[in-house]
């Protein structure tokens, strides 16, 4: 676990059109409780990473990237997501090695096979920069698939699946 650092909290709740849900109060409350900085910059909210699939990118502490996924996961494009992730890391000065927390509780369905494969390749190509990837999902099937994948790739990269942000952090 990354040691918490006291800092200023940016409690930004964006109310945008469409299916967007405001940033979860749970995330901000958990960060405050753990004395960990949470930064949410408006320009990194509602980034389209697939046709009709949107992600938010936020920074927690110095080296945790929190992302959300919204709407139908079948439209998720890993190449677009990781392109934006790379830009976010540079723009927000995320320190390496970093941890990615992917909150999929507002997403439905499963990404297509080619998107899942591309995501594995992108994670593998970052093993020198990344400490691990944590997925948050309440969907039993998604959590089980992620845990199976985690066991399969545990010698390459640390992957976990949890049902809540508190456990993930």
XYZ file of N, CA, C and O in Angstrom:
676
model
N 0.842 -1.188 0.000
C 0.000 0.000 0.000
C 0.875 1.235 0.000
O 1.901 1.281 0.646
N 0.446 2.215 -0.691
C 1.156 3.483 -0.793
C 0.833 4.298 0.447
O -0.312 4.412 0.852
N 1.861 4.845 1.067
C 1.620 5.600 2.288
C 0.837 6.869 1.989
O 1.095 7.557 1.008
N -0.163 7.170 2.842
C -0.974 8.366 2.619
C -0.157 9.625 2.864
O 0.712 9.655 3.715
N -0.462 10.653 2.109
C 0.197 11.939 2.299
C -0.862 13.017 2.459
O -1.847 13.036 1.740
N -0.710 13.873 3.449
C -1.682 14.939 3.610
C -1.581 15.917 2.448
O -0.504 16.215 1.980
N -2.700 16.390 1.981
C -2.710 17.335 0.881
C -4.075 17.985 0.792
O -4.968 17.685 1.562
N -4.227 18.855 -0.159
C -5.497 19.528 -0.401
C -6.387 18.586 -1.196
O -5.936 17.878 -2.074
N -7.666 18.548 -0.885
C -8.606 17.708 -1.600
C -9.393 18.561 -2.574
O -9.793 19.672 -2.268
N -9.591 18.037 -3.742
C -10.355 18.715 -4.765
C -11.676 17.975 -4.914
O -11.741 16.949 -5.571
N -12.721 18.459 -4.269
C -14.021 17.801 -4.293
C -14.814 18.343 -5.468
O -15.621 19.246 -5.315
N -14.573 17.816 -6.617
C -15.251 18.305 -7.811
C -16.312 17.302 -8.207
O -16.021 16.149 -8.471
N -17.544 17.740 -8.229
C -18.625 16.907 -8.715
C -19.101 17.537 -10.010
O -19.557 18.676 -10.026
N -18.956 16.819 -11.080
C -19.330 17.354 -12.376
C -20.695 16.816 -12.763
O -20.918 15.621 -12.778
N -21.590 17.706 -13.062
C -22.921 17.309 -13.492
C -23.024 17.592 -14.981
O -23.229 18.723 -15.394
N -22.814 16.576 -15.768
C -22.810 16.725 -17.209
C -24.020 16.026 -17.800
O -24.668 15.215 -17.162
N -24.289 16.322 -19.066
C -25.420 15.715 -19.744
C -25.150 14.237 -20.012
O -24.034 13.777 -19.958
N -26.195 13.510 -20.336
C -26.064 12.109 -20.715
C -26.175 11.181 -19.526
O -26.782 11.502 -18.509
N -25.563 10.020 -19.657
C -25.654 8.982 -18.638
C -24.626 9.144 -17.529
O -24.498 8.285 -16.675
N -23.876 10.228 -17.546
C -22.802 10.415 -16.581
C -23.318 10.470 -15.144
O -24.291 11.126 -14.838
N -22.645 9.769 -14.263
C -22.932 9.801 -12.828
C -21.903 10.725 -12.173
O -20.742 10.700 -12.550
N -22.289 11.521 -11.178
C -21.293 12.352 -10.488
C -20.213 11.474 -9.856
O -20.448 10.333 -9.540
N -19.027 12.035 -9.718
C -17.940 11.299 -9.081
C -18.433 10.773 -7.741
O -19.045 11.507 -6.984
N -18.174 9.544 -7.480
C -18.701 8.905 -6.268
C -18.213 9.590 -5.006
O -17.017 9.780 -4.821
N -19.167 9.902 -4.164
C -18.840 10.488 -2.862
C -17.982 9.521 -2.052
O -17.093 9.929 -1.311
N -18.211 8.235 -2.260
C -17.439 7.199 -1.566
C -15.937 7.371 -1.793
O -15.141 7.217 -0.869
N -15.532 7.705 -3.009
C -14.115 7.830 -3.335
C -13.501 8.980 -2.557
O -12.465 8.836 -1.917
N -14.142 10.124 -2.598
C -13.618 11.299 -1.902
C -13.614 11.079 -0.398
O -12.628 11.381 0.276
N -14.704 10.509 0.141
C -14.763 10.247 1.578
C -13.673 9.275 2.017
O -13.045 9.465 3.061
N -13.437 8.234 1.225
C -12.396 7.257 1.561
C -11.023 7.912 1.534
O -10.205 7.682 2.428
N -10.751 8.726 0.520
C -9.464 9.414 0.448
C -9.265 10.349 1.645
O -8.183 10.394 2.226
N -10.312 11.062 2.019
C -10.214 11.948 3.187
C -9.955 11.152 4.446
O -9.101 11.514 5.261
N -10.670 10.048 4.604
C -10.524 9.200 5.788
C -9.102 8.655 5.884
O -8.550 8.532 6.974
N -8.496 8.354 4.740
C -7.145 7.797 4.726
C -6.068 8.878 4.560
O -4.895 8.564 4.359
N -6.493 10.151 4.616
C -5.567 11.289 4.499
C -4.733 11.196 3.226
O -3.525 11.395 3.235
N -5.393 10.885 2.141
C -4.741 10.744 0.849
C -5.327 11.774 -0.114
O -6.538 11.920 -0.203
N -4.469 12.465 -0.808
C -4.913 13.507 -1.739
C -5.709 12.898 -2.883
O -5.376 11.839 -3.402
N -6.775 13.590 -3.276
C -7.600 13.190 -4.423
C -7.725 14.402 -5.312
O -8.160 15.459 -4.887
N -7.321 14.268 -6.558
C -7.377 15.392 -7.490
C -8.188 14.994 -8.712
O -7.870 14.029 -9.397
N -9.226 15.756 -8.970
C -10.089 15.537 -10.119
C -10.116 16.827 -10.937
O -10.637 17.830 -10.490
N -9.535 16.775 -12.111
C -9.437 17.949 -12.970
C -10.507 17.839 -14.058
O -10.629 16.804 -14.709
N -11.261 18.900 -14.252
C -12.398 18.870 -15.178
C -12.015 18.430 -16.584
O -12.761 17.707 -17.243
N -10.849 18.818 -17.048
C -10.455 18.465 -18.414
C -10.186 16.973 -18.594
O -10.088 16.491 -19.721
N -10.108 16.229 -17.489
C -9.883 14.785 -17.555
C -11.128 14.002 -17.178
O -11.046 12.826 -16.822
N -12.281 14.636 -17.271
C -13.552 13.965 -16.985
C -14.300 13.738 -18.291
O -14.231 14.540 -19.209
N -15.028 12.614 -18.323
C -15.864 12.279 -19.475
C -15.066 12.227 -20.778
O -15.451 12.814 -21.796
N -13.953 11.516 -20.753
C -13.116 11.319 -21.929
C -13.662 10.112 -22.690
O -13.798 9.028 -22.119
N -13.968 10.306 -23.962
C -14.523 9.204 -24.743
C -13.398 8.245 -25.146
O -12.468 8.618 -25.846
N -13.490 7.012 -24.670
C -12.475 5.995 -24.968
C -13.084 4.840 -25.754
O -12.611 3.716 -25.696
N -14.113 5.122 -26.456
C -14.835 4.172 -27.290
C -16.131 4.851 -27.685
O -16.535 5.825 -27.048
N -16.787 4.365 -28.695
C -18.026 4.998 -29.148
C -19.070 4.937 -28.040
O -19.592 3.870 -27.725
N -19.332 6.062 -27.404
C -20.312 6.115 -26.328
C -19.809 5.569 -24.995
O -20.571 5.431 -24.057
N -18.525 5.271 -24.885
C -17.944 4.776 -23.628
C -17.026 5.862 -23.085
O -16.113 6.314 -23.774
N -17.290 6.299 -21.854
C -16.588 7.438 -21.275
C -15.842 7.044 -20.016
O -16.299 6.210 -19.238
N -14.696 7.675 -19.814
C -13.873 7.447 -18.630
C -13.522 8.779 -17.981
O -13.386 9.788 -18.653
N -13.390 8.733 -16.666
C -12.826 9.843 -15.906
C -11.440 9.407 -15.460
O -11.214 8.237 -15.165
N -10.511 10.347 -15.406
C -9.163 10.077 -14.924
C -8.903 11.007 -13.742
O -9.034 12.220 -13.871
N -8.531 10.442 -12.605
C -8.239 11.224 -11.395
C -6.936 10.725 -10.791
O -6.542 9.580 -10.974
N -6.304 11.598 -10.040
C -5.039 11.258 -9.379
C -5.280 11.150 -7.878
O -5.903 12.023 -7.277
N -4.769 10.079 -7.296
C -4.844 9.877 -5.856
C -3.418 9.785 -5.345
O -2.633 8.960 -5.823
N -3.089 10.644 -4.381
C -1.714 10.680 -3.904
C -0.795 11.083 -5.048
O -1.156 11.874 -5.915
N 0.394 10.500 -5.055
C 1.371 10.825 -6.097
C 1.421 9.781 -7.204
O 1.909 10.066 -8.291
N 0.914 8.556 -6.932
C 1.122 7.503 -7.915
C -0.034 6.501 -8.031
O 0.179 5.341 -8.351
N -1.243 6.966 -7.804
C -2.425 6.140 -8.042
C -3.295 6.867 -9.053
O -3.585 8.052 -8.916
N -3.714 6.140 -10.075
C -4.609 6.683 -11.092
C -5.948 5.985 -10.925
O -6.029 4.763 -11.007
N -6.977 6.782 -10.664
C -8.336 6.252 -10.510
C -9.107 6.581 -11.777
O -9.154 7.732 -12.200
N -9.664 5.546 -12.412
C -10.460 5.771 -13.606
C -11.821 5.120 -13.449
O -11.967 4.126 -12.745
N -12.802 5.693 -14.096
C -14.139 5.108 -14.115
C -14.467 4.693 -15.537
O -13.846 5.156 -16.490
N -15.439 3.828 -15.652
C -15.950 3.444 -16.961
C -17.455 3.633 -16.940
O -18.109 3.237 -15.982
N -17.983 4.250 -17.964
C -19.421 4.539 -18.017
C -20.060 3.934 -19.252
O -19.512 4.046 -20.344
N -21.160 3.358 -19.070
C -22.066 2.752 -20.052
C -21.534 1.423 -20.568
O -20.876 0.686 -19.841
N -21.791 1.100 -21.792
C -21.604 -0.240 -22.340
C -20.127 -0.573 -22.577
O -19.488 -0.011 -23.469
N -19.599 -1.523 -21.811
C -18.190 -1.906 -21.915
C -17.829 -2.514 -23.259
O -16.656 -2.563 -23.618
N -18.804 -2.984 -23.998
C -18.500 -3.539 -25.322
C -17.936 -2.471 -26.250
O -17.311 -2.776 -27.247
N -18.154 -1.199 -25.909
C -17.648 -0.096 -26.731
C -16.285 0.413 -26.264
O -15.729 1.330 -26.858
N -15.747 -0.185 -25.201
C -14.442 0.216 -24.669
C -13.353 -0.068 -25.692
O -13.292 -1.138 -26.278
N -12.460 0.908 -25.914
C -11.318 0.742 -26.814
C -10.042 0.914 -25.989
O -9.729 2.013 -25.525
N -9.333 -0.192 -25.777
C -8.131 -0.166 -24.939
C -7.061 0.751 -25.514
O -6.379 1.456 -24.767
N -6.904 0.759 -26.826
C -5.873 1.615 -27.429
C -6.137 3.087 -27.136
O -5.224 3.837 -26.786
N -7.388 3.514 -27.265
C -7.750 4.902 -26.976
C -7.593 5.188 -25.490
O -7.053 6.227 -25.093
N -8.040 4.264 -24.642
C -7.930 4.430 -23.194
C -6.472 4.635 -22.788
O -6.142 5.577 -22.067
N -5.582 3.756 -23.251
C -4.184 3.854 -22.832
C -3.474 5.050 -23.462
O -2.531 5.584 -22.867
N -3.919 5.494 -24.605
C -3.388 6.725 -25.184
C -3.720 7.908 -24.269
O -2.854 8.748 -23.966
N -4.966 7.980 -23.819
C -5.361 9.040 -22.880
C -4.650 8.870 -21.540
O -4.253 9.860 -20.910
N -4.498 7.636 -21.087
C -3.811 7.382 -19.824
C -2.378 7.922 -19.874
O -1.930 8.582 -18.929
N -1.683 7.665 -20.958
C -0.310 8.173 -21.101
C -0.272 9.699 -21.031
O 0.603 10.282 -20.380
N -1.221 10.347 -21.692
C -1.297 11.813 -21.646
C -1.609 12.299 -20.232
O -1.038 13.296 -19.766
N -2.519 11.606 -19.545
C -2.883 11.968 -18.179
C -1.663 11.870 -17.253
O -1.423 12.755 -16.431
N -0.906 10.800 -17.383
C 0.280 10.591 -16.537
C 1.253 11.751 -16.685
O 1.776 12.263 -15.697
N 1.475 12.192 -17.910
C 2.384 13.323 -18.151
C 1.783 14.631 -17.658
O 2.446 15.420 -16.981
N 0.509 14.862 -17.991
C -0.157 16.115 -17.637
C -0.279 16.302 -16.132
O -0.117 17.409 -15.628
N -0.543 15.223 -15.405
C -0.777 15.309 -13.959
C 0.436 14.900 -13.132
O 0.342 14.782 -11.913
N 1.556 14.673 -13.783
C 2.814 14.331 -13.120
C 2.642 13.149 -12.155
O 3.016 13.221 -10.987
N 2.083 12.064 -12.663
C 1.917 10.842 -11.870
C 3.286 10.170 -11.762
O 3.985 9.991 -12.755
N 3.653 9.822 -10.531
C 4.955 9.220 -10.274
C 4.922 7.715 -10.542
O 3.906 7.061 -10.339
N 6.047 7.178 -10.990
C 6.164 5.737 -11.200
C 6.940 5.124 -10.047
O 7.747 5.810 -9.424
N 6.690 3.871 -9.742
C 5.676 3.023 -10.356
C 4.286 3.431 -9.862
O 4.119 3.832 -8.717
N 3.311 3.342 -10.737
C 1.962 3.752 -10.387
C 1.030 2.546 -10.339
O 1.337 1.471 -10.837
N -0.109 2.771 -9.707
C -1.175 1.775 -9.627
C -2.386 2.363 -10.341
O -2.699 3.538 -10.176
N -3.040 1.544 -11.149
C -4.273 1.959 -11.816
C -5.444 1.309 -11.090
O -5.446 0.095 -10.883
N -6.413 2.111 -10.686
C -7.667 1.589 -10.141
C -8.743 1.871 -11.178
O -9.032 3.024 -11.472
N -9.315 0.816 -11.755
C -10.358 0.952 -12.776
C -11.693 0.619 -12.126
O -11.972 -0.532 -11.815
N -12.518 1.628 -11.903
C -13.830 1.460 -11.285
C -14.865 1.206 -12.387
O -15.221 2.104 -13.133
N -15.339 -0.021 -12.454
C -16.272 -0.427 -13.512
C -17.694 -0.601 -12.998
O -18.516 -1.226 -13.667
N -17.997 -0.053 -11.846
C -19.331 -0.265 -11.262
C -20.444 0.386 -12.057
O -21.587 -0.047 -11.980
N -20.153 1.420 -12.847
C -21.182 2.058 -13.670
C -21.166 1.557 -15.109
O -21.905 2.066 -15.938
N -20.315 0.605 -15.391
C -20.242 0.052 -16.750
C -21.049 -1.239 -16.803
O -21.181 -1.949 -15.815
N -21.583 -1.523 -17.967
C -22.329 -2.765 -18.144
C -21.662 -3.592 -19.238
O -20.923 -3.074 -20.071
N -21.911 -4.882 -19.217
C -21.373 -5.766 -20.243
C -19.891 -6.011 -20.073
O -19.272 -5.607 -19.095
N -19.333 -6.704 -21.045
C -17.907 -7.041 -21.056
C -17.258 -6.431 -22.288
O -17.867 -6.407 -23.358
N -16.019 -5.965 -22.161
C -15.309 -5.496 -23.356
C -15.158 -6.640 -24.358
O -15.098 -7.807 -23.980
N -15.072 -6.290 -25.608
C -14.861 -7.297 -26.650
C -13.492 -7.973 -26.460
O -12.589 -7.406 -25.833
N -13.360 -9.167 -27.024
C -12.130 -9.947 -26.868
C -10.898 -9.162 -27.324
O -9.862 -9.189 -26.658
N -11.008 -8.450 -28.442
C -9.843 -7.699 -28.926
C -9.479 -6.556 -27.986
O -8.305 -6.232 -27.824
N -10.468 -5.950 -27.321
C -10.189 -4.887 -26.343
C -9.525 -5.472 -25.102
O -8.597 -4.865 -24.537
N -9.982 -6.639 -24.660
C -9.356 -7.300 -23.501
C -7.905 -7.674 -23.826
O -7.010 -7.482 -23.001
N -7.674 -8.207 -25.016
C -6.319 -8.583 -25.420
C -5.425 -7.347 -25.516
O -4.286 -7.358 -25.044
N -5.936 -6.284 -26.107
C -5.154 -5.046 -26.222
C -4.843 -4.484 -24.839
O -3.731 -3.985 -24.598
N -5.795 -4.572 -23.904
C -5.553 -4.088 -22.544
C -4.430 -4.887 -21.894
O -3.533 -4.313 -21.265
N -4.434 -6.211 -22.048
C -3.356 -7.040 -21.492
C -2.006 -6.634 -22.075
O -1.017 -6.538 -21.352
N -1.978 -6.399 -23.374
C -0.730 -6.000 -24.022
C -0.242 -4.647 -23.518
O 0.953 -4.467 -23.264
N -1.170 -3.703 -23.363
C -0.783 -2.382 -22.850
C -0.245 -2.490 -21.427
O 0.757 -1.847 -21.093
N -0.888 -3.289 -20.584
C -0.401 -3.464 -19.211
C 0.966 -4.139 -19.212
O 1.871 -3.726 -18.493
N 1.116 -5.170 -20.029
C 2.395 -5.870 -20.112
C 3.514 -4.929 -20.578
O 4.629 -4.970 -20.054
N 3.214 -4.070 -21.545
C 4.216 -3.138 -22.051
C 4.603 -2.080 -21.027
O 5.599 -1.375 -21.219
N 3.848 -1.971 -19.949
C 4.127 -0.972 -18.912
C 4.671 -1.610 -17.629
O 4.723 -0.950 -16.602
N 5.071 -2.869 -17.668
C 5.471 -3.537 -16.426
C 6.638 -2.833 -15.734
O 6.800 -2.969 -14.530
N 7.419 -2.087 -16.460
C 8.519 -1.339 -15.853
C 8.036 -0.043 -15.184
O 8.774 0.560 -14.406
N 6.809 0.386 -15.461
C 6.272 1.631 -14.904
C 5.160 1.397 -13.888
O 4.844 2.285 -13.117
N 4.530 0.235 -13.948
C 3.293 0.018 -13.214
C 3.500 -0.969 -12.074
O 4.196 -1.966 -12.228
N 2.920 -0.644 -10.942
C 2.985 -1.534 -9.789
C 1.867 -2.567 -9.845
O 2.033 -3.686 -9.411
N 0.712 -2.156 -10.372
C -0.400 -3.094 -10.472
C -1.650 -2.427 -11.006
O -1.685 -1.221 -11.220
N -2.663 -3.255 -11.231
C -3.945 -2.779 -11.736
C -5.054 -3.387 -10.883
O -5.103 -4.613 -10.709
N -5.903 -2.536 -10.348
C -7.004 -2.971 -9.493
C -8.308 -2.630 -10.194
O -8.490 -1.513 -10.659
N -9.193 -3.596 -10.269
C -10.503 -3.394 -10.868
C -11.551 -3.410 -9.764
O -11.469 -4.217 -8.836
N -12.534 -2.520 -9.871
C -13.661 -2.501 -8.932
C -14.913 -2.819 -9.728
O -15.242 -2.135 -10.691
N -15.583 -3.873 -9.315
C -16.821 -4.267 -9.978
C -17.681 -5.033 -8.982
O -17.168 -5.813 -8.194
N -18.975 -4.786 -9.022
C -19.901 -5.554 -8.192
C -20.485 -6.727 -8.970
O -21.141 -7.573 -8.412
N -20.199 -6.766 -10.267
C -20.690 -7.835 -11.117
C -19.900 -9.110 -10.820
O -18.684 -9.164 -11.009
N -20.599 -10.145 -10.358
C -19.974 -11.397 -9.950
C -19.160 -12.005 -11.084
O -18.021 -12.439 -10.893
N -19.716 -12.036 -12.289
C -19.024 -12.626 -13.437
C -17.751 -11.849 -13.767
O -16.688 -12.438 -13.973
N -17.842 -10.539 -13.792
C -16.680 -9.700 -14.113
C -15.585 -9.900 -13.068
O -14.411 -10.087 -13.402
N -15.956 -9.870 -11.780
C -14.962 -10.064 -10.719
C -14.278 -11.418 -10.841
O -13.063 -11.521 -10.691
N -15.044 -12.468 -11.120
C -14.453 -13.795 -11.248
C -13.526 -13.890 -12.458
O -12.450 -14.478 -12.365
N -13.939 -13.328 -13.578
C -13.074 -13.331 -14.759
C -11.777 -12.566 -14.497
O -10.695 -12.987 -14.908
N -11.888 -11.449 -13.799
C -10.694 -10.665 -13.485
C -9.772 -11.427 -12.536
O -8.546 -11.403 -12.686
N -10.349 -12.119 -11.569
C -9.531 -12.890 -10.638
C -8.847 -14.072 -11.329
O -7.710 -14.409 -11.012
N -9.521 -14.701 -12.287
C -8.897 -15.777 -13.062
C -7.738 -15.207 -13.873
O -6.638 -15.770 -13.904
N -7.976 -14.073 -14.537
C -6.912 -13.432 -15.308
C -5.756 -13.024 -14.400
O -4.585 -13.162 -14.775
N -6.066 -12.560 -13.201
C -5.021 -12.146 -12.255
C -4.115 -13.324 -11.911
O -2.893 -13.187 -11.876
N -4.709 -14.480 -11.675
C -3.894 -15.662 -11.365
C -3.039 -16.066 -12.570
O -1.901 -16.467 -12.425
N -3.603 -15.941 -13.758
C -2.897 -16.326 -14.974
C -1.687 -15.424 -15.232
O -0.662 -15.878 -15.708
N -1.816 -14.143 -14.924
C -0.759 -13.184 -15.238
C -0.007 -12.675 -14.021
O 0.756 -11.732 -14.128
N -0.201 -13.311 -12.864
C 0.395 -12.788 -11.638
C 1.927 -12.740 -11.673
O 2.524 -11.925 -10.987
N 2.554 -13.574 -12.480
C 4.008 -13.526 -12.580
C 4.488 -12.312 -13.384
O 5.658 -11.960 -13.336
N 3.579 -11.675 -14.115
C 3.942 -10.502 -14.916
C 3.561 -9.193 -14.246
O 4.338 -8.243 -14.226
N 2.333 -9.142 -13.731
C 1.815 -7.894 -13.165
C 0.780 -8.231 -12.098
O 0.047 -9.207 -12.210
N 0.736 -7.404 -11.057
C -0.212 -7.604 -9.980
C -1.579 -7.079 -10.406
O -1.710 -5.924 -10.795
N -2.589 -7.939 -10.375
C -3.960 -7.572 -10.732
C -4.888 -8.088 -9.641
O -4.741 -9.217 -9.186
N -5.835 -7.273 -9.219
C -6.828 -7.653 -8.209
C -8.182 -7.138 -8.629
O -8.281 -6.189 -9.401
N -9.231 -7.751 -8.081
C -10.599 -7.275 -8.289
C -11.281 -7.178 -6.938
O -11.188 -8.099 -6.123
N -11.955 -6.050 -6.702
C -12.670 -5.807 -5.461
C -14.075 -5.290 -5.779
O -14.335 -4.855 -6.893
N -14.926 -5.305 -4.759
C -16.285 -4.813 -4.947
C -16.490 -3.391 -4.493
O -17.526 -2.788 -4.730
N -15.473 -2.799 -3.806
C -15.628 -1.437 -3.305
C -14.315 -0.680 -3.439
O -13.237 -1.267 -3.480
N -14.431 0.641 -3.461
C -13.243 1.485 -3.557
C -12.410 1.409 -2.285
O -11.181 1.384 -2.328
N -13.071 1.345 -1.135
C -12.372 1.287 0.144
C -11.400 0.094 0.180
O -10.263 0.233 0.589
N -11.856 -1.059 -0.270
C -10.989 -2.245 -0.294
C -9.889 -2.090 -1.337
O -8.776 -2.547 -1.139
N -10.211 -1.460 -2.455
C -9.219 -1.286 -3.517
C -8.090 -0.362 -3.069
O -6.918 -0.620 -3.362
N -8.410 0.708 -2.363
C -7.392 1.662 -1.941
C -6.551 1.083 -0.822
O -5.390 1.227 -0.746
